[in-house]
PDB file of C-alpha atoms (C1' of nucleotides) in Angstrom:
ATOM      1  CA  MET C 134       3.800   1.027  78.987  1.00  0.00           C
ATOM      2  CA  PRO C 135       5.542   1.657  75.965  1.00  0.00           C
ATOM      3  CA  ALA C 136       9.026   1.334  77.675  1.00  0.00           C
ATOM      4  CA  LYS C 137       8.365  -2.866  77.432  1.00  0.00           C
ATOM      5  CA  LYS C 138       8.146  -3.181  73.802  1.00  0.00           C
ATOM      6  CA  LYS C 139      11.360  -1.130  73.091  1.00  0.00           C
ATOM      7  CA  THR C 140      13.726  -2.944  74.725  1.00  0.00           C
ATOM      8  CA  ALA C 141      13.425  -6.701  73.242  1.00  0.00           C
ATOM      9  CA  LYS C 142      13.343  -5.558  70.205  1.00  0.00           C
ATOM     10  CA  LYS C 143      17.507  -4.975  69.167  1.00  0.00           C
ATOM     11  CA  THR C 144      19.196  -7.949  69.567  1.00  0.00           C
ATOM     12  CA  SER C 145      16.833 -10.610  68.115  1.00  0.00           C
ATOM     13  CA  LYS C 146      17.456  -8.403  64.970  1.00  0.00           C
ATOM     14  CA  LYS C 147      20.693  -9.621  63.984  1.00  0.00           C
ATOM     15  CA  THR C 148      20.170 -12.939  62.749  1.00  0.00           C
ATOM     16  CA  THR C 149      17.504 -11.644  60.311  1.00  0.00           C
ATOM     17  CA  LYS C 150      15.217 -13.963  60.962  1.00  0.00           C
ATOM     18  CA  LYS C 151      13.045 -12.167  59.014  1.00  0.00           C
ATOM     19  CA  LYS C 152      12.320 -13.562  55.488  1.00  0.00           C
ATOM     20  CA  SER C 153      16.164 -11.283  54.807  1.00  0.00           C
ATOM     21  CA  ALA C 154      13.276  -8.131  54.030  1.00  0.00           C
ATOM     22  CA  GLY C 155      11.462  -9.620  50.472  1.00  0.00           C
ATOM     23  CA  PRO C 156      12.101  -8.870  47.109  1.00  0.00           C
ATOM     24  CA  TRP C 157       8.999  -7.967  46.953  1.00  0.00           C
ATOM     25  CA  ASP C 158       8.973  -5.126  49.950  1.00  0.00           C
ATOM     26  CA  ALA C 159       9.765  -2.056  47.377  1.00  0.00           C
ATOM     27  CA  ALA C 160       6.333  -2.462  46.683  1.00  0.00           C
ATOM     28  CA  PHE C 161       5.351  -1.255  49.437  1.00  0.00           C
ATOM     29  CA  ALA C 162       8.140   1.551  50.541  1.00  0.00           C
ATOM     30  CA  PRO C 163       7.919   5.610  50.516  1.00  0.00           C
ATOM     31  CA  ARG C 164       7.795   6.947  47.566  1.00  0.00           C
ATOM     32  CA  ALA C 165       9.691  10.176  46.009  1.00  0.00           C
ATOM     33  CA  PRO C 166       7.571  12.483  45.153  1.00  0.00           C
ATOM     34  CA  GLY C 167       5.716  11.839  41.793  1.00  0.00           C
ATOM     35  CA  GLU C 168       7.086   8.302  41.727  1.00  0.00           C
ATOM     36  CA  ALA C 169       4.448   6.078  39.991  1.00  0.00           C
ATOM     37  CA  ARG C 170       4.882   2.323  40.308  1.00  0.00           C
ATOM     38  CA  TYR C 171       3.872  -0.506  38.225  1.00  0.00           C
ATOM     39  CA  TRP C 172       1.200  -3.506  38.884  1.00  0.00           C
ATOM     40  CA  LEU C 173       0.134  -6.453  37.295  1.00  0.00           C
ATOM     41  CA  VAL C 174      -2.973  -8.227  37.134  1.00  0.00           C
ATOM     42  CA  LYS C 175      -4.585 -11.328  35.466  1.00  0.00           C
ATOM     43  CA  SER C 176      -7.980 -12.288  34.549  1.00  0.00           C
ATOM     44  CA  GLU C 177      -9.372 -15.246  32.769  1.00  0.00           C
ATOM     45  CA  PRO C 178     -10.464 -13.649  29.717  1.00  0.00           C
ATOM     46  CA  GLU C 179     -13.407 -15.562  29.562  1.00  0.00           C
ATOM     47  CA  VAL C 180     -14.374 -14.365  31.935  1.00  0.00           C
ATOM     48  CA  PHE C 181     -13.122 -10.647  31.983  1.00  0.00           C
ATOM     49  CA  SER C 182     -10.545  -9.588  29.235  1.00  0.00           C
ATOM     50  CA  PHE C 183      -8.751  -6.705  27.993  1.00  0.00           C
ATOM     51  CA  ASP C 184     -11.412  -6.350  25.514  1.00  0.00           C
ATOM     52  CA  ASP C 185     -14.144  -6.136  27.769  1.00  0.00           C
ATOM     53  CA  LEU C 186     -12.471  -3.245  30.039  1.00  0.00           C
ATOM     54  CA  LEU C 187     -12.196  -1.412  26.899  1.00  0.00           C
ATOM     55  CA  HIS C 188     -16.179  -1.422  26.219  1.00  0.00           C
ATOM     56  CA  LYS C 189     -16.421  -0.150  29.853  1.00  0.00           C
ATOM     57  CA  HIS C 190     -18.178   3.131  30.530  1.00  0.00           C
ATOM     58  CA  ASN C 191     -15.196   4.468  30.671  1.00  0.00           C
ATOM     59  CA  LYS C 192     -13.004   2.052  30.224  1.00  0.00           C
ATOM     60  CA  THR C 193     -12.880   1.500  34.126  1.00  0.00           C
ATOM     61  CA  THR C 194     -13.929  -1.028  36.676  1.00  0.00           C
ATOM     62  CA  HIS C 195     -13.621  -2.370  39.657  1.00  0.00           C
ATOM     63  CA  TRP C 196     -11.135  -4.662  40.328  1.00  0.00           C
ATOM     64  CA  ASN C 197     -12.846  -6.882  42.369  1.00  0.00           C
ATOM     65  CA  GLY C 198     -13.232 -10.870  44.124  1.00  0.00           C
ATOM     66  CA  ILE C 199      -9.252 -10.944  44.856  1.00  0.00           C
ATOM     67  CA  ARG C 200      -9.462 -13.242  47.795  1.00  0.00           C
ATOM     68  CA  ASN C 201      -5.703 -13.692  48.855  1.00  0.00           C
ATOM     69  CA  PHE C 202      -4.480 -11.611  51.167  1.00  0.00           C
ATOM     70  CA  ALA C 203      -0.379 -11.220  49.619  1.00  0.00           C
ATOM     71  CA  ALA C 204      -2.884  -9.622  46.464  1.00  0.00           C
ATOM     72  CA  ARG C 205      -5.257  -7.692  48.605  1.00  0.00           C
ATOM     73  CA  ASN C 206      -2.026  -6.266  50.544  1.00  0.00           C
ATOM     74  CA  PHE C 207      -0.470  -5.011  47.297  1.00  0.00           C
ATOM     75  CA  MET C 208      -4.144  -3.540  46.477  1.00  0.00           C
ATOM     76  CA  ARG C 209      -4.309  -2.192  49.486  1.00  0.00           C
ATOM     77  CA  ASP C 210      -1.571  -0.647  50.990  1.00  0.00           C
ATOM     78  CA  ALA C 211       0.703  -0.280  47.535  1.00  0.00           C
ATOM     79  CA  MET C 212      -1.456   0.727  44.748  1.00  0.00           C
ATOM     80  CA  ARG C 213      -1.827   4.515  44.419  1.00  0.00           C
ATOM     81  CA  VAL C 214      -3.901   6.440  41.470  1.00  0.00           C
ATOM     82  CA  GLY C 215      -1.650   6.671  38.637  1.00  0.00           C
ATOM     83  CA  ASP C 216       0.438   3.968  38.991  1.00  0.00           C
ATOM     84  CA  ARG C 217       0.645   1.813  35.779  1.00  0.00           C
ATOM     85  CA  VAL C 218      -1.008  -1.825  35.262  1.00  0.00           C
ATOM     86  CA  PHE C 219      -0.325  -4.573  32.891  1.00  0.00           C
ATOM     87  CA  TYR C 220      -3.753  -6.718  31.786  1.00  0.00           C
ATOM     88  CA  TYR C 221      -2.261 -10.099  31.855  1.00  0.00           C
ATOM     89  CA  HIS C 222      -5.063 -13.294  30.411  1.00  0.00           C
ATOM     90  CA  SER C 223      -4.222 -16.571  31.880  1.00  0.00           C
ATOM     91  CA  GLY C 224      -6.338 -20.016  30.897  1.00  0.00           C
ATOM     92  CA  SER C 225      -5.913 -18.877  27.443  1.00  0.00           C
ATOM     93  CA  ASP C 226      -3.949 -20.441  24.465  1.00  0.00           C
ATOM     94  CA  ALA C 227      -0.959 -18.521  24.625  1.00  0.00           C
ATOM     95  CA  PRO C 228      -0.986 -16.901  28.190  1.00  0.00           C
ATOM     96  CA  SER C 229       0.008 -12.986  27.606  1.00  0.00           C
ATOM     97  CA  ILE C 230      -0.164  -9.492  28.779  1.00  0.00           C
ATOM     98  CA  VAL C 231      -2.710  -7.895  26.142  1.00  0.00           C
ATOM     99  CA  GLY C 232      -2.194  -3.791  27.461  1.00  0.00           C
ATOM    100  CA  ILE C 233      -1.883  -1.382  29.903  1.00  0.00           C
ATOM    101  CA  CYS C 234      -4.696   0.393  32.408  1.00  0.00           C
ATOM    102  CA  GLU C 235      -4.228   2.805  35.250  1.00  0.00           C
ATOM    103  CA  VAL C 236      -5.063   2.677  38.606  1.00  0.00           C
ATOM    104  CA  VAL C 237      -7.958   5.796  39.187  1.00  0.00           C
ATOM    105  CA  ARG C 238      -9.189   5.325  42.304  1.00  0.00           C
ATOM    106  CA  GLU C 239      -7.167   3.367  45.029  1.00  0.00           C
ATOM    107  CA  ALA C 240      -8.494   0.840  47.492  1.00  0.00           C
ATOM    108  CA  TYR C 241     -11.527   0.483  48.434  1.00  0.00           C
ATOM    109  CA  PRO C 242     -14.027  -2.482  50.772  1.00  0.00           C
ATOM    110  CA  ASP C 243     -14.933  -4.750  47.506  1.00  0.00           C
ATOM    111  CA  ASP C 244     -19.241  -5.302  48.624  1.00  0.00           C
ATOM    112  CA  SER C 245     -18.770  -8.532  46.996  1.00  0.00           C
ATOM    113  CA  ALA C 246     -17.482 -10.162  49.746  1.00  0.00           C
ATOM    114  CA  PHE C 247     -21.022  -8.506  52.210  1.00  0.00           C
ATOM    115  CA  ASP C 248     -22.877 -10.325  49.566  1.00  0.00           C
ATOM    116  CA  SER C 249     -24.415 -13.630  50.230  1.00  0.00           C
ATOM    117  CA  ALA C 250     -25.081 -14.430  46.522  1.00  0.00           C
ATOM    118  CA  SER C 251     -22.249 -13.470  45.304  1.00  0.00           C
ATOM    119  CA  GLU C 252     -19.883 -16.119  44.557  1.00  0.00           C
ATOM    120  CA  GLY C 253     -16.467 -14.210  46.237  1.00  0.00           C
ATOM    121  CA  TYR C 254     -19.278 -13.803  50.031  1.00  0.00           C
ATOM    122  CA  ASP C 255     -16.815 -13.808  52.831  1.00  0.00           C
ATOM    123  CA  PRO C 256     -19.021 -14.426  56.097  1.00  0.00           C
ATOM    124  CA  LYS C 257     -15.546 -13.689  58.091  1.00  0.00           C
ATOM    125  CA  SER C 258     -15.333 -10.022  56.733  1.00  0.00           C
ATOM    126  CA  ASP C 259     -17.097  -7.652  58.223  1.00  0.00           C
ATOM    127  CA  ARG C 260     -18.790  -4.021  56.984  1.00  0.00           C
ATOM    128  CA  SER C 261     -16.264  -2.745  59.892  1.00  0.00           C
ATOM    129  CA  LYS C 262     -13.697  -3.941  59.219  1.00  0.00           C
ATOM    130  CA  PRO C 263     -12.905  -4.741  55.331  1.00  0.00           C
ATOM    131  CA  THR C 264     -11.404  -7.670  54.639  1.00  0.00           C
ATOM    132  CA  TRP C 265     -11.608  -8.081  51.558  1.00  0.00           C
ATOM    133  CA  TYR C 266     -10.446  -4.059  48.633  1.00  0.00           C
ATOM    134  CA  MET C 267     -10.617  -3.403  44.964  1.00  0.00           C
ATOM    135  CA  VAL C 268      -9.351  -0.695  42.892  1.00  0.00           C
ATOM    136  CA  ASP C 269     -10.600   0.585  40.132  1.00  0.00           C
ATOM    137  CA  LEU C 270      -8.666   0.574  36.646  1.00  0.00           C
ATOM    138  CA  ARG C 271      -9.319   2.152  33.440  1.00  0.00           C
ATOM    139  CA  ALA C 272      -7.875   0.700  30.367  1.00  0.00           C
ATOM    140  CA  VAL C 273      -4.555   2.921  28.540  1.00  0.00           C
ATOM    141  CA  ALA C 274      -3.251   0.983  25.600  1.00  0.00           C
ATOM    142  CA  GLN C 275      -4.323  -2.132  23.975  1.00  0.00           C
ATOM    143  CA  PHE C 276      -0.812  -4.392  23.252  1.00  0.00           C
ATOM    144  CA  THR C 277      -0.278  -4.441  18.788  1.00  0.00           C
ATOM    145  CA  HIS C 278       2.019  -7.936  19.558  1.00  0.00           C
ATOM    146  CA  PRO C 279       0.551  -9.120  23.436  1.00  0.00           C
ATOM    147  CA  VAL C 280       3.380  -9.861  25.566  1.00  0.00           C
ATOM    148  CA  THR C 281       3.657 -13.674  26.035  1.00  0.00           C
ATOM    149  CA  LEU C 282       3.991 -16.217  28.732  1.00  0.00           C
ATOM    150  CA  ALA C 283       6.824 -17.618  26.566  1.00  0.00           C
ATOM    151  CA  GLN C 284       8.569 -14.895  25.968  1.00  0.00           C
ATOM    152  CA  ILE C 285       9.096 -13.205  29.139  1.00  0.00           C
ATOM    153  CA  LYS C 286      10.389 -16.993  30.429  1.00  0.00           C
ATOM    154  CA  GLU C 287      12.732 -16.832  27.551  1.00  0.00           C
ATOM    155  CA  ARG C 288      14.343 -13.791  28.828  1.00  0.00           C
ATOM    156  CA  LYS C 289      17.149 -13.236  31.764  1.00  0.00           C
ATOM    157  CA  ASP C 290      16.494 -10.479  32.932  1.00  0.00           C
ATOM    158  CA  LEU C 291      12.806 -11.102  33.202  1.00  0.00           C
ATOM    159  CA  LYS C 292      12.735 -14.124  35.629  1.00  0.00           C
ATOM    160  CA  ASP C 293      12.338 -12.407  38.669  1.00  0.00           C
ATOM    161  CA  MET C 294       9.713 -11.101  37.555  1.00  0.00           C
ATOM    162  CA  ALA C 295       6.742 -12.022  40.762  1.00  0.00           C
ATOM    163  CA  LEU C 296       5.219 -12.924  37.642  1.00  0.00           C
ATOM    164  CA  LEU C 297       7.157 -15.720  37.204  1.00  0.00           C
ATOM    165  CA  ARG C 298       8.095 -15.718  41.018  1.00  0.00           C
ATOM    166  CA  ILE C 299       5.226 -16.102  42.985  1.00  0.00           C
ATOM    167  CA  GLY C 300       2.924 -18.512  41.971  1.00  0.00           C
ATOM    168  CA  ARG C 301      -0.978 -17.494  40.850  1.00  0.00           C
ATOM    169  CA  LEU C 302      -0.659 -14.474  42.640  1.00  0.00           C
ATOM    170  CA  SER C 303      -3.504 -12.133  40.841  1.00  0.00           C
ATOM    171  CA  VAL C 304      -1.815  -9.086  41.702  1.00  0.00           C
ATOM    172  CA  SER C 305       1.646  -8.364  41.404  1.00  0.00           C
ATOM    173  CA  PRO C 306       4.331  -5.345  41.674  1.00  0.00           C
ATOM    174  CA  VAL C 307       6.239  -4.842  38.302  1.00  0.00           C
ATOM    175  CA  ARG C 308       9.755  -3.529  38.704  1.00  0.00           C
ATOM    176  CA  PRO C 309      10.529   0.379  36.700  1.00  0.00           C
ATOM    177  CA  SER C 310      13.458  -2.560  34.665  1.00  0.00           C
ATOM    178  CA  GLU C 311      10.779  -4.705  34.294  1.00  0.00           C
ATOM    179  CA  TRP C 312       7.682  -2.475  32.786  1.00  0.00           C
ATOM    180  CA  ALA C 313       9.921  -0.798  30.434  1.00  0.00           C
ATOM    181  CA  ALA C 314      10.867  -3.750  28.735  1.00  0.00           C
ATOM    182  CA  ILE C 315       8.231  -5.868  29.015  1.00  0.00           C
ATOM    183  CA  THR C 316       6.571  -2.249  27.446  1.00  0.00           C
ATOM    184  CA  ARG C 317       9.691  -2.777  24.383  1.00  0.00           C
ATOM    185  CA  MET C 318       9.394  -6.158  23.486  1.00  0.00           C
ATOM    186  CA  ALA C 319       4.856  -5.027  22.796  1.00  0.00           C
ATOM    187  CA  GLU C 320       5.728  -2.764  20.104  1.00  0.00           C
ATOM    188  CA  GLY C 321       7.055  -5.637  17.746  1.00  0.00           C
TER     189      GLY C 321
ATOM    190  C1'  DG P 190      -7.817 -33.273  32.198  1.00  0.00           C
ATOM    191  C1'  DC P 191      -3.282 -33.655  35.416  1.00  0.00           C
ATOM    192  C1'  DC P 192      -0.410 -32.097  38.002  1.00  0.00           C
ATOM    193  C1'  DA P 193       3.269 -28.786  40.767  1.00  0.00           C
ATOM    194  C1'  DA P 194       2.781 -24.688  43.769  1.00  0.00           C
ATOM    195  C1'  DC P 195       1.166 -22.754  46.640  1.00  0.00           C
ATOM    196  C1'  DG P 196      -3.230 -20.430  50.376  1.00  0.00           C
ATOM    197  C1'  DT P 197      -5.846 -21.770  54.122  1.00  0.00           C
ATOM    198  C1'  DT P 198      -8.476 -24.841  57.558  1.00  0.00           C
ATOM    199  C1'  DG P 199      -8.491 -27.467  61.429  1.00  0.00           C
ATOM    200  C1'  DG P 200      -7.234 -31.171  64.747  1.00  0.00           C
ATOM    201  C1'  DC P 201      -4.372 -31.407  68.060  1.00  0.00           C
TER     202       DC P 201
ATOM    203  C1'  DG T 209       2.217 -22.698  66.720  1.00  0.00           C
ATOM    204  C1'  DC T 210       2.784 -27.284  64.336  1.00  0.00           C
ATOM    205  C1'  DC T 211       1.419 -30.101  59.507  1.00  0.00           C
ATOM    206  C1'  DA T 212      -2.188 -32.792  57.226  1.00  0.00           C
ATOM    207  C1'  DA T 213      -5.568 -32.683  54.244  1.00  0.00           C
ATOM    208  C1'  DC T 214      -7.734 -29.856  51.626  1.00  0.00           C
ATOM    209  C1'  DG T 215      -9.213 -26.254  48.183  1.00  0.00           C
ATOM    210  C1'  DT T 216      -7.127 -23.359  43.793  1.00  0.00           C
ATOM    211  C1'  DT T 217      -4.749 -21.372  40.060  1.00  0.00           C
ATOM    212  C1'  DG T 218      -3.403 -22.065  36.318  1.00  0.00           C
ATOM    213  C1'  DG T 219       0.196 -23.367  32.648  1.00  0.00           C
ATOM    214  C1'  DC T 220       0.813 -27.727  30.194  1.00  0.00           C
TER     215       DC T 220
END
DNA sequence: GCCAACGTTGGC
DNA sequence: GCCAACGTTGGC
């Protein structure tokens, strides 16, 4: 019966052994009415650049191939239609945020995980209970002055950005203050 | 091409 | 459930 679950909990709570409420919890917290949130996605321009996105029909693509649980959780559990997303080019000469897109469709199963011919094939993912999800993103604006990783690292007020703190994560949250600072930097 | 920093896997 | 081995990402 459910009574059992409840009791054990209280005591173990005070030690805050739960990673002291992770710095990224805010990304999952309930939203105020009309509140939009901000994100960053990475892509190697050789594979799929912001320019490629601009040339897609409706400047829209599905963000598939994410095979990391933390990134998946941000996408599936926290990204909402209307959220704004920085587009980051990794692996290039000057890794940079090059533009902005927006979420136009919330998470739905990533079909490439079921396709044995696909690079993203995951035999452990089942159609009835998919492991991997994708969202649809539409390009909104290209930066005239891309904001480089080096620039971001120079700024004290950006040192806690998930981009810098969570290594190699392909989808990460951006705080409103960080969003504001970077869009200002992109104005040149 | 090197390597740090992670994440995942599998043996025990 | 621990942890070593292995794989991947991505800056430099």
